[in-house]
C-alpha positions as a Python dict, from the first residue, in 0.01 Angstrom:
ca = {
    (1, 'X'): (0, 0, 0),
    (2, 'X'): (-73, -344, -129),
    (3, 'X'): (-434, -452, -235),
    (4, 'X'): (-470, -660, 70),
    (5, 'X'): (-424, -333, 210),
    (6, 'X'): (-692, -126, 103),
    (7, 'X'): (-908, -405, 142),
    (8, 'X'): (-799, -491, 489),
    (9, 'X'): (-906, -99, 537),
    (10, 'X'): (-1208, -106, 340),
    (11, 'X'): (-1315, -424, 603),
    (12, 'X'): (-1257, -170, 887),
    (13, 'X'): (-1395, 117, 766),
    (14, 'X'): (-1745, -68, 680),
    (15, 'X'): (-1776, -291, 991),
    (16, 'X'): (-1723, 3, 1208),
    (17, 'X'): (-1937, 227, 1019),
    (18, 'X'): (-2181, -65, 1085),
    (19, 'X'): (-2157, -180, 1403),
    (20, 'X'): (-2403, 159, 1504),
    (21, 'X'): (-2701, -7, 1339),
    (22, 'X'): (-2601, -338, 1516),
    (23, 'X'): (-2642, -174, 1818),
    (24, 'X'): (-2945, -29, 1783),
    (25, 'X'): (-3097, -397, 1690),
    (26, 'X'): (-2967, -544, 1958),
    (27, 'X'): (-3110, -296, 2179),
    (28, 'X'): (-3470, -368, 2065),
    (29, 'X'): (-3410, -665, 2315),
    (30, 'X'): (-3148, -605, 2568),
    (31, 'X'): (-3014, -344, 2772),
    (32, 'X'): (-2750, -129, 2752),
    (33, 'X'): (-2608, -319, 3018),
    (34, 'X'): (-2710, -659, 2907),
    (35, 'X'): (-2562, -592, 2542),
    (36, 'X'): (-2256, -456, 2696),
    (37, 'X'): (-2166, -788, 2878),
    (38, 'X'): (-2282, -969, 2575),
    (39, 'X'): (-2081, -821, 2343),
    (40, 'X'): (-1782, -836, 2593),
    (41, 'X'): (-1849, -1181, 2680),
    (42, 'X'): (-1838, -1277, 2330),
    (43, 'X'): (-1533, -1086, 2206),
    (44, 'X'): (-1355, -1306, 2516),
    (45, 'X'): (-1462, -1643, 2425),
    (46, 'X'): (-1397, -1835, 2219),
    (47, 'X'): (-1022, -1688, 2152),
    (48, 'X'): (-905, -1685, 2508),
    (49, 'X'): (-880, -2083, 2481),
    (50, 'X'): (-577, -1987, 2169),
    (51, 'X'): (-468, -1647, 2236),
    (52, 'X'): (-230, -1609, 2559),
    (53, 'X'): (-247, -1346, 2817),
    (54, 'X'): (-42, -1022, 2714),
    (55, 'X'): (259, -955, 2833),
    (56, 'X'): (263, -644, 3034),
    (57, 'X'): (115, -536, 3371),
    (58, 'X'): (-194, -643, 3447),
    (59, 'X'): (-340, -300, 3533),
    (60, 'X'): (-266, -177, 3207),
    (61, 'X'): (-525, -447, 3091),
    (62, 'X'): (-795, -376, 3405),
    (63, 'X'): (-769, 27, 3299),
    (64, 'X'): (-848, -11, 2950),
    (65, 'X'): (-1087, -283, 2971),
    (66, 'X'): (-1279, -17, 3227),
    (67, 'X'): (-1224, 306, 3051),
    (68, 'X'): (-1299, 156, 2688),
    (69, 'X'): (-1543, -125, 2779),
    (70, 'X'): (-1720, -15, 3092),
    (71, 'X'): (-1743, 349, 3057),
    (72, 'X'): (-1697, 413, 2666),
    (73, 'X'): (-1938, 159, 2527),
    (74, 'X'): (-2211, 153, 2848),
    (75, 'X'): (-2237, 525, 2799),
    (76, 'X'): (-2269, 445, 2464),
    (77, 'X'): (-2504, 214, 2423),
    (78, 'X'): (-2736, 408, 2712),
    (79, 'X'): (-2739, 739, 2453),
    (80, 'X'): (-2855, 502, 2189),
    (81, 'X'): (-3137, 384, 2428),
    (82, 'X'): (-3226, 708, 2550),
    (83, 'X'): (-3276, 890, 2209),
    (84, 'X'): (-2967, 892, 1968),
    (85, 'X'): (-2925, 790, 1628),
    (86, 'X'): (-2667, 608, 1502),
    (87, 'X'): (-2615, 817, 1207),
    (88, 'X'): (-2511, 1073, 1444),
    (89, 'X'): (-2365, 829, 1732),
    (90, 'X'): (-2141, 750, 1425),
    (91, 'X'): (-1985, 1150, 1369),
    (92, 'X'): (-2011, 1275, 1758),
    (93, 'X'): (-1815, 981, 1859),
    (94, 'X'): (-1539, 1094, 1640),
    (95, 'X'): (-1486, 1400, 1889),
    (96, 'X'): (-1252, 1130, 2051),
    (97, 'X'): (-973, 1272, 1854),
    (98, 'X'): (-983, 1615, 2038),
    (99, 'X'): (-1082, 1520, 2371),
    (100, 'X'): (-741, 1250, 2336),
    (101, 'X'): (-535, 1573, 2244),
    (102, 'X'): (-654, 1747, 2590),
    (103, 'X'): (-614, 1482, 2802),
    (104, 'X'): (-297, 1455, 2649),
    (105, 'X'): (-187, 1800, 2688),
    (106, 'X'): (-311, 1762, 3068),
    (107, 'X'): (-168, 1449, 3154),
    (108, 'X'): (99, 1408, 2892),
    (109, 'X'): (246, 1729, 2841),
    (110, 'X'): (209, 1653, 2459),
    (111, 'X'): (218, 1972, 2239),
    (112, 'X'): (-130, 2085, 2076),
    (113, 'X'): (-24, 2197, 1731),
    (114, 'X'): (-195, 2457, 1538),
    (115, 'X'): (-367, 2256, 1262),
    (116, 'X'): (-527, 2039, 1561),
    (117, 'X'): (-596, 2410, 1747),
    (118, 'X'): (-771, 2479, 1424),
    (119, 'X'): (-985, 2221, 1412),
    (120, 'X'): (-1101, 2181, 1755),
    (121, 'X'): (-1210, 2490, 1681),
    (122, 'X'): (-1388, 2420, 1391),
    (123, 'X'): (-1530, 2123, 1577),
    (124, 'X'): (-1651, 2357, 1860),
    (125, 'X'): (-1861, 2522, 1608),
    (126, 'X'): (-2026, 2185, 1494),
    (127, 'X'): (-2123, 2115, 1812),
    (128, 'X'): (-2289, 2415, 1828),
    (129, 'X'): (-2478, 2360, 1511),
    (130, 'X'): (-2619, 2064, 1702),
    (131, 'X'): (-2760, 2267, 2027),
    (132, 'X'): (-2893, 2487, 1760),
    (133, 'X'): (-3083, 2174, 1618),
    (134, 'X'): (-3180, 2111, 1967),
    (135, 'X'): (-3309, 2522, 2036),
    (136, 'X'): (-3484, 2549, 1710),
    (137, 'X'): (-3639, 2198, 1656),
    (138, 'X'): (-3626, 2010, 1980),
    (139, 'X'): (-3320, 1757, 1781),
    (140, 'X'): (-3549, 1615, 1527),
    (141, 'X'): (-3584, 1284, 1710),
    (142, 'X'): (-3231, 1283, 1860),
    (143, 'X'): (-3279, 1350, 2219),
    (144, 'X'): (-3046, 1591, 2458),
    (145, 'X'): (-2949, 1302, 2710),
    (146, 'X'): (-2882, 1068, 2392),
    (147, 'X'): (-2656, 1363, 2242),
    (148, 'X'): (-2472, 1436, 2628),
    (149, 'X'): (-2414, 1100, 2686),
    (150, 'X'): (-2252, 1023, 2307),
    (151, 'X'): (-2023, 1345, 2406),
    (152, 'X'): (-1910, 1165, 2707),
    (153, 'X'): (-1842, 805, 2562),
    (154, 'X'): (-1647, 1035, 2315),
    (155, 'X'): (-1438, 1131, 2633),
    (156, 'X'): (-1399, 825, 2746),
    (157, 'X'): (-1284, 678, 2428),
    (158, 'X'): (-1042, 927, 2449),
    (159, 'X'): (-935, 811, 2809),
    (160, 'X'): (-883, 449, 2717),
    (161, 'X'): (-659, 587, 2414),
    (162, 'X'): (-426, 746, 2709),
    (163, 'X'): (-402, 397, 2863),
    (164, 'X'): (-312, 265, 2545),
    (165, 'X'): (-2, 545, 2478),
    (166, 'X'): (105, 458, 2876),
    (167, 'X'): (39, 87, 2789),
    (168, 'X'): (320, 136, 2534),
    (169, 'X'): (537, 319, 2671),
    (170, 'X'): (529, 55, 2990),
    (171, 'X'): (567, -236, 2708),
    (172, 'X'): (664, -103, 2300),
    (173, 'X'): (617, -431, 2212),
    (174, 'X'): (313, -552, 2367),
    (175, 'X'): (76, -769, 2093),
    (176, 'X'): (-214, -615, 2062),
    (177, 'X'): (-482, -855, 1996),
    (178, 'X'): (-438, -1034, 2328),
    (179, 'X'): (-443, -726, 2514),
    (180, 'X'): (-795, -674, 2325),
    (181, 'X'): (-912, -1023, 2403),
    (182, 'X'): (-793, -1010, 2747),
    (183, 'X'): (-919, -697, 2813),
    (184, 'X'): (-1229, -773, 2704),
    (185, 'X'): (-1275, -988, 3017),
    (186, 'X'): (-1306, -688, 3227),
    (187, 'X'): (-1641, -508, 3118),
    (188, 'X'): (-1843, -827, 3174),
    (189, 'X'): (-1877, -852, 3570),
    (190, 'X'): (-1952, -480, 3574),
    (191, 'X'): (-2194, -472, 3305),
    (192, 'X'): (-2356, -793, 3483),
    (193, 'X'): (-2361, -618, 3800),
    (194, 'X'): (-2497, -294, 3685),
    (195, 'X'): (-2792, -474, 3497),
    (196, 'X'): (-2876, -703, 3817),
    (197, 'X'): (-2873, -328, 4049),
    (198, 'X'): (-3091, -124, 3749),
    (199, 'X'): (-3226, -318, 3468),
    (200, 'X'): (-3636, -423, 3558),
    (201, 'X'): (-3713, -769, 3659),
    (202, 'X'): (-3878, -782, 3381),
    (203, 'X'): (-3585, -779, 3158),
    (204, 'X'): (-3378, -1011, 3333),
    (205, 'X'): (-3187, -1262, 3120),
    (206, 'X'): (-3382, -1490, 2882),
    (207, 'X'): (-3144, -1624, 2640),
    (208, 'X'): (-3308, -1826, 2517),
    (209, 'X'): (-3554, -1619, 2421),
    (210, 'X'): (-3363, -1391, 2197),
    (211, 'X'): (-3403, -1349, 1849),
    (212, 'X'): (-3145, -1395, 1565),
    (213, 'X'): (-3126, -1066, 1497),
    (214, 'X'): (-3023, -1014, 1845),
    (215, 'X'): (-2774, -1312, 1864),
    (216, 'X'): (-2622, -1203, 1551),
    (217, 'X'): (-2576, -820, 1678),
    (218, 'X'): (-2383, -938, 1962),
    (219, 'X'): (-2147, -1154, 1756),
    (220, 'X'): (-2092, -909, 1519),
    (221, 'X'): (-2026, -634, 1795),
    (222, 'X'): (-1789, -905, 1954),
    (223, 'X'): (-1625, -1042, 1738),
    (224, 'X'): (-1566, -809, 1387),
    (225, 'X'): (-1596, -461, 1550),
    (226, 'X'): (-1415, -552, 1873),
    (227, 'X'): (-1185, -793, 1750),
    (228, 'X'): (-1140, -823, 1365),
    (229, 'X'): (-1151, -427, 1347),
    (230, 'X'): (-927, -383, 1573),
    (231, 'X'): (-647, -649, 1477),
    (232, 'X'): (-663, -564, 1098),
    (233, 'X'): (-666, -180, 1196),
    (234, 'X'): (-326, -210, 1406),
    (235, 'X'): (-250, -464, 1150),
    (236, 'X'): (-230, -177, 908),
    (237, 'X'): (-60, 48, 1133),
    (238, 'X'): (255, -228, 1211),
    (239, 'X'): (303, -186, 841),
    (240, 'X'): (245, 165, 692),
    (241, 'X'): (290, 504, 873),
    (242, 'X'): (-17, 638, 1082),
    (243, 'X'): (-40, 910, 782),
    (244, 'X'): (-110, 647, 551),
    (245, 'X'): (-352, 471, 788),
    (246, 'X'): (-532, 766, 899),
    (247, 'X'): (-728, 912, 642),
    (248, 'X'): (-935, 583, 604),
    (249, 'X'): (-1044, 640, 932),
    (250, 'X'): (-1251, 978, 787),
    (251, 'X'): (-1479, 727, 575),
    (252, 'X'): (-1639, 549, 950),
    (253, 'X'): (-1883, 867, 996),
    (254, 'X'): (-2004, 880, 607),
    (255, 'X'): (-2055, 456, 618),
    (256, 'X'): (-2254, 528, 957),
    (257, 'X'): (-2466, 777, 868),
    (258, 'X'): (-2548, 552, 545),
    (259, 'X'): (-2619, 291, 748),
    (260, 'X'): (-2796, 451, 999),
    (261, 'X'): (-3028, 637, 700),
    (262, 'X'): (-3056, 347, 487),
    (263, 'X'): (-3074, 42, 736),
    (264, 'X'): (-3292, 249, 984),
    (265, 'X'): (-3473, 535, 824),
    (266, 'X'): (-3341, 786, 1039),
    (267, 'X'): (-3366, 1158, 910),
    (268, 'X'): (-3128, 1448, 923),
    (269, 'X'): (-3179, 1772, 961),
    (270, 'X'): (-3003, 2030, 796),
    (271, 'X'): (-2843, 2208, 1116),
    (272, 'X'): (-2782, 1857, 1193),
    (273, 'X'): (-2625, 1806, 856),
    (274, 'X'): (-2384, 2133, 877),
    (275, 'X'): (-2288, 1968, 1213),
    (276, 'X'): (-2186, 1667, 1075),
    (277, 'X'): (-2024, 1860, 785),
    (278, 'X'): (-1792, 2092, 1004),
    (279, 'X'): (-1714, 1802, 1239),
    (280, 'X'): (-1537, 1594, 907),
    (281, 'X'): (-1414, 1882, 841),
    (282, 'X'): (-1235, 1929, 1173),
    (283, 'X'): (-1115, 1525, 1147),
    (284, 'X'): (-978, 1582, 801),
    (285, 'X'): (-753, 1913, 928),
    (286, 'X'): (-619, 1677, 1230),
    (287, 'X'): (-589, 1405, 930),
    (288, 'X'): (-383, 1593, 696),
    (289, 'X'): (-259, 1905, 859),
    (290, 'X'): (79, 1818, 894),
    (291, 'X'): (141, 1800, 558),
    (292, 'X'): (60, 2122, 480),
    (293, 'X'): (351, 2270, 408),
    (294, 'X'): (503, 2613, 585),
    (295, 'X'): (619, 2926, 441),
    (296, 'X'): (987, 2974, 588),
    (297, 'X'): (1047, 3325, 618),
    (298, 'X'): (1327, 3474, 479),
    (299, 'X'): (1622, 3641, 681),
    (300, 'X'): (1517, 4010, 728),
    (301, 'X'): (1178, 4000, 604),
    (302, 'X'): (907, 4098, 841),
    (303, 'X'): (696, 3866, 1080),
}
């Protein structure tokens, strides 16, 4: 890899490691619902005026921009409202990988190998270091809903990565970045909608009255974790193989919890803390499993 490379993955790796904390500041003022069309609305404009629709079916576009947008981030964004940190929104979220093999298997028919059985497994168990966080000490100011609802934006991550593999198999050579861009057009009526039906009157829109810190959490969730992440990050994949790309992705949960305890002050607990360790653990056996190499047995010799 060149060293535009590694620095193109460094970029990644630290704005998406990031973007937890700038979601947790923007959520001092808005919504989940408000941020969510925010951050949507944002990643949208100004690059629709340069950056044509993409070429492929349009419900390829409306499916991901629900499953990844609506459902991924608003679930999101409510566990980090109701009681989640972002130190930990930034591992659990990871659990993507595993629920994307299942729904795979399910809808796919795709083969679940053992180094991935393996660690789903082993990330089984760091979930349940987390409920025992939860039995012992009550979560250590990381609520239950927060911690459900981060398991099920997890899920639904790994739903809009199943419209992504159909996506390409309707269109191999579909460009990515307008299908983000245009996709991102999707969220904002339902986010708008939902925050008119259930956010107080109270909180109704005041843009004006928004802080900088606010302003500049929803540009940086719009445009360098939505789009710039995502464009340099399949960017990276056009040119190496996904085994090169890959491991990078393992450094997202150590930059977030860094973040998360350094930018925040939020604490971790040491059940918490073998959670998080078991759960890397798990990513880096789905990471580098396949090279491990196998013993070939020899003609004759027992199994």
């Amino acid at each position: 890899m060149a060293a535009r490379d590694y620095l193109a993955a460094g970029c990644v790796v630290l704005v998406w490691g990031t973007n937890f904390v700038a979601m947790k500041l923007g959520l001092r003022e808005l919504t989940p619902f408000q941020l969510g069309a925010g951050r949507y609305l944002l990643a949208f404009l100004p690059l629709a005026l340069f950056v044509r629709p993409p070429r492929l079916a349009a419900r390829w576009v409306l499916l991901y921009g629900l499953t990844q947008g609506v459902c991924q981030f608003g679930l999101l964004f409510l566990a980090l409202r109701a009681g989640m940190s972002a130190s930990l929104a930034s591992v659990i979220l990871q659990m993507q990988v595993f629920f994307t093999a299942l729904f795979g298997f399910v809808l796919l028919g795709e083969r679940v190998g053992r180094p991935l059985q393996a660690a789903m497994a082993i990330a089984a168990l760091g979930l349940g270091c987390f409920c025992l966080d939860f039995a012992t000490r009550g979560g250590a100011g990381v609520t239950l809903a927060g911690f459900l609802l981060t398991v099920a934006s997890a899920a639904m991550w790994a739903a809009s990565n199943i419209v992504v593999r159909r996506a390409r198999t309707a269109a191999p050579d579909f460009d990515v970045l307008p299908f983000m861009v245009w996709s991102s057009l999707v969220p904002v009526l339902p986010f708008v909608l939902l925050s008119l039906a259930f956010d107080p009157p109270a909180t109704r829109w005041d843009w004006r009255g928004l802080s900088l810190t606010s302003w500049a959490s929803l540009a940086y969730l719009g445009w360098f974790a939505t789009i710039l992440g995502y464009a340099m990050w399949t960017g990276l994949l056009k040119r190496h193989p996904a085994n090169r790309v890959a491991p990078f992705s393992l450094a997202v949960p150590v930059v977030g919890i860094a973040a998360g305890m350094l930018g925040l002050g939020e604490r971790i607990t040491p059940w918490q803390w073998a959670g998080i360790v078991l759960v890397v653990l798990s990513l880096a056996l789905v990471v580098f499993g396949s090279r491990w190499p196998t013993r070939q047995r020899r003609p004759g010799a027992p199994l």
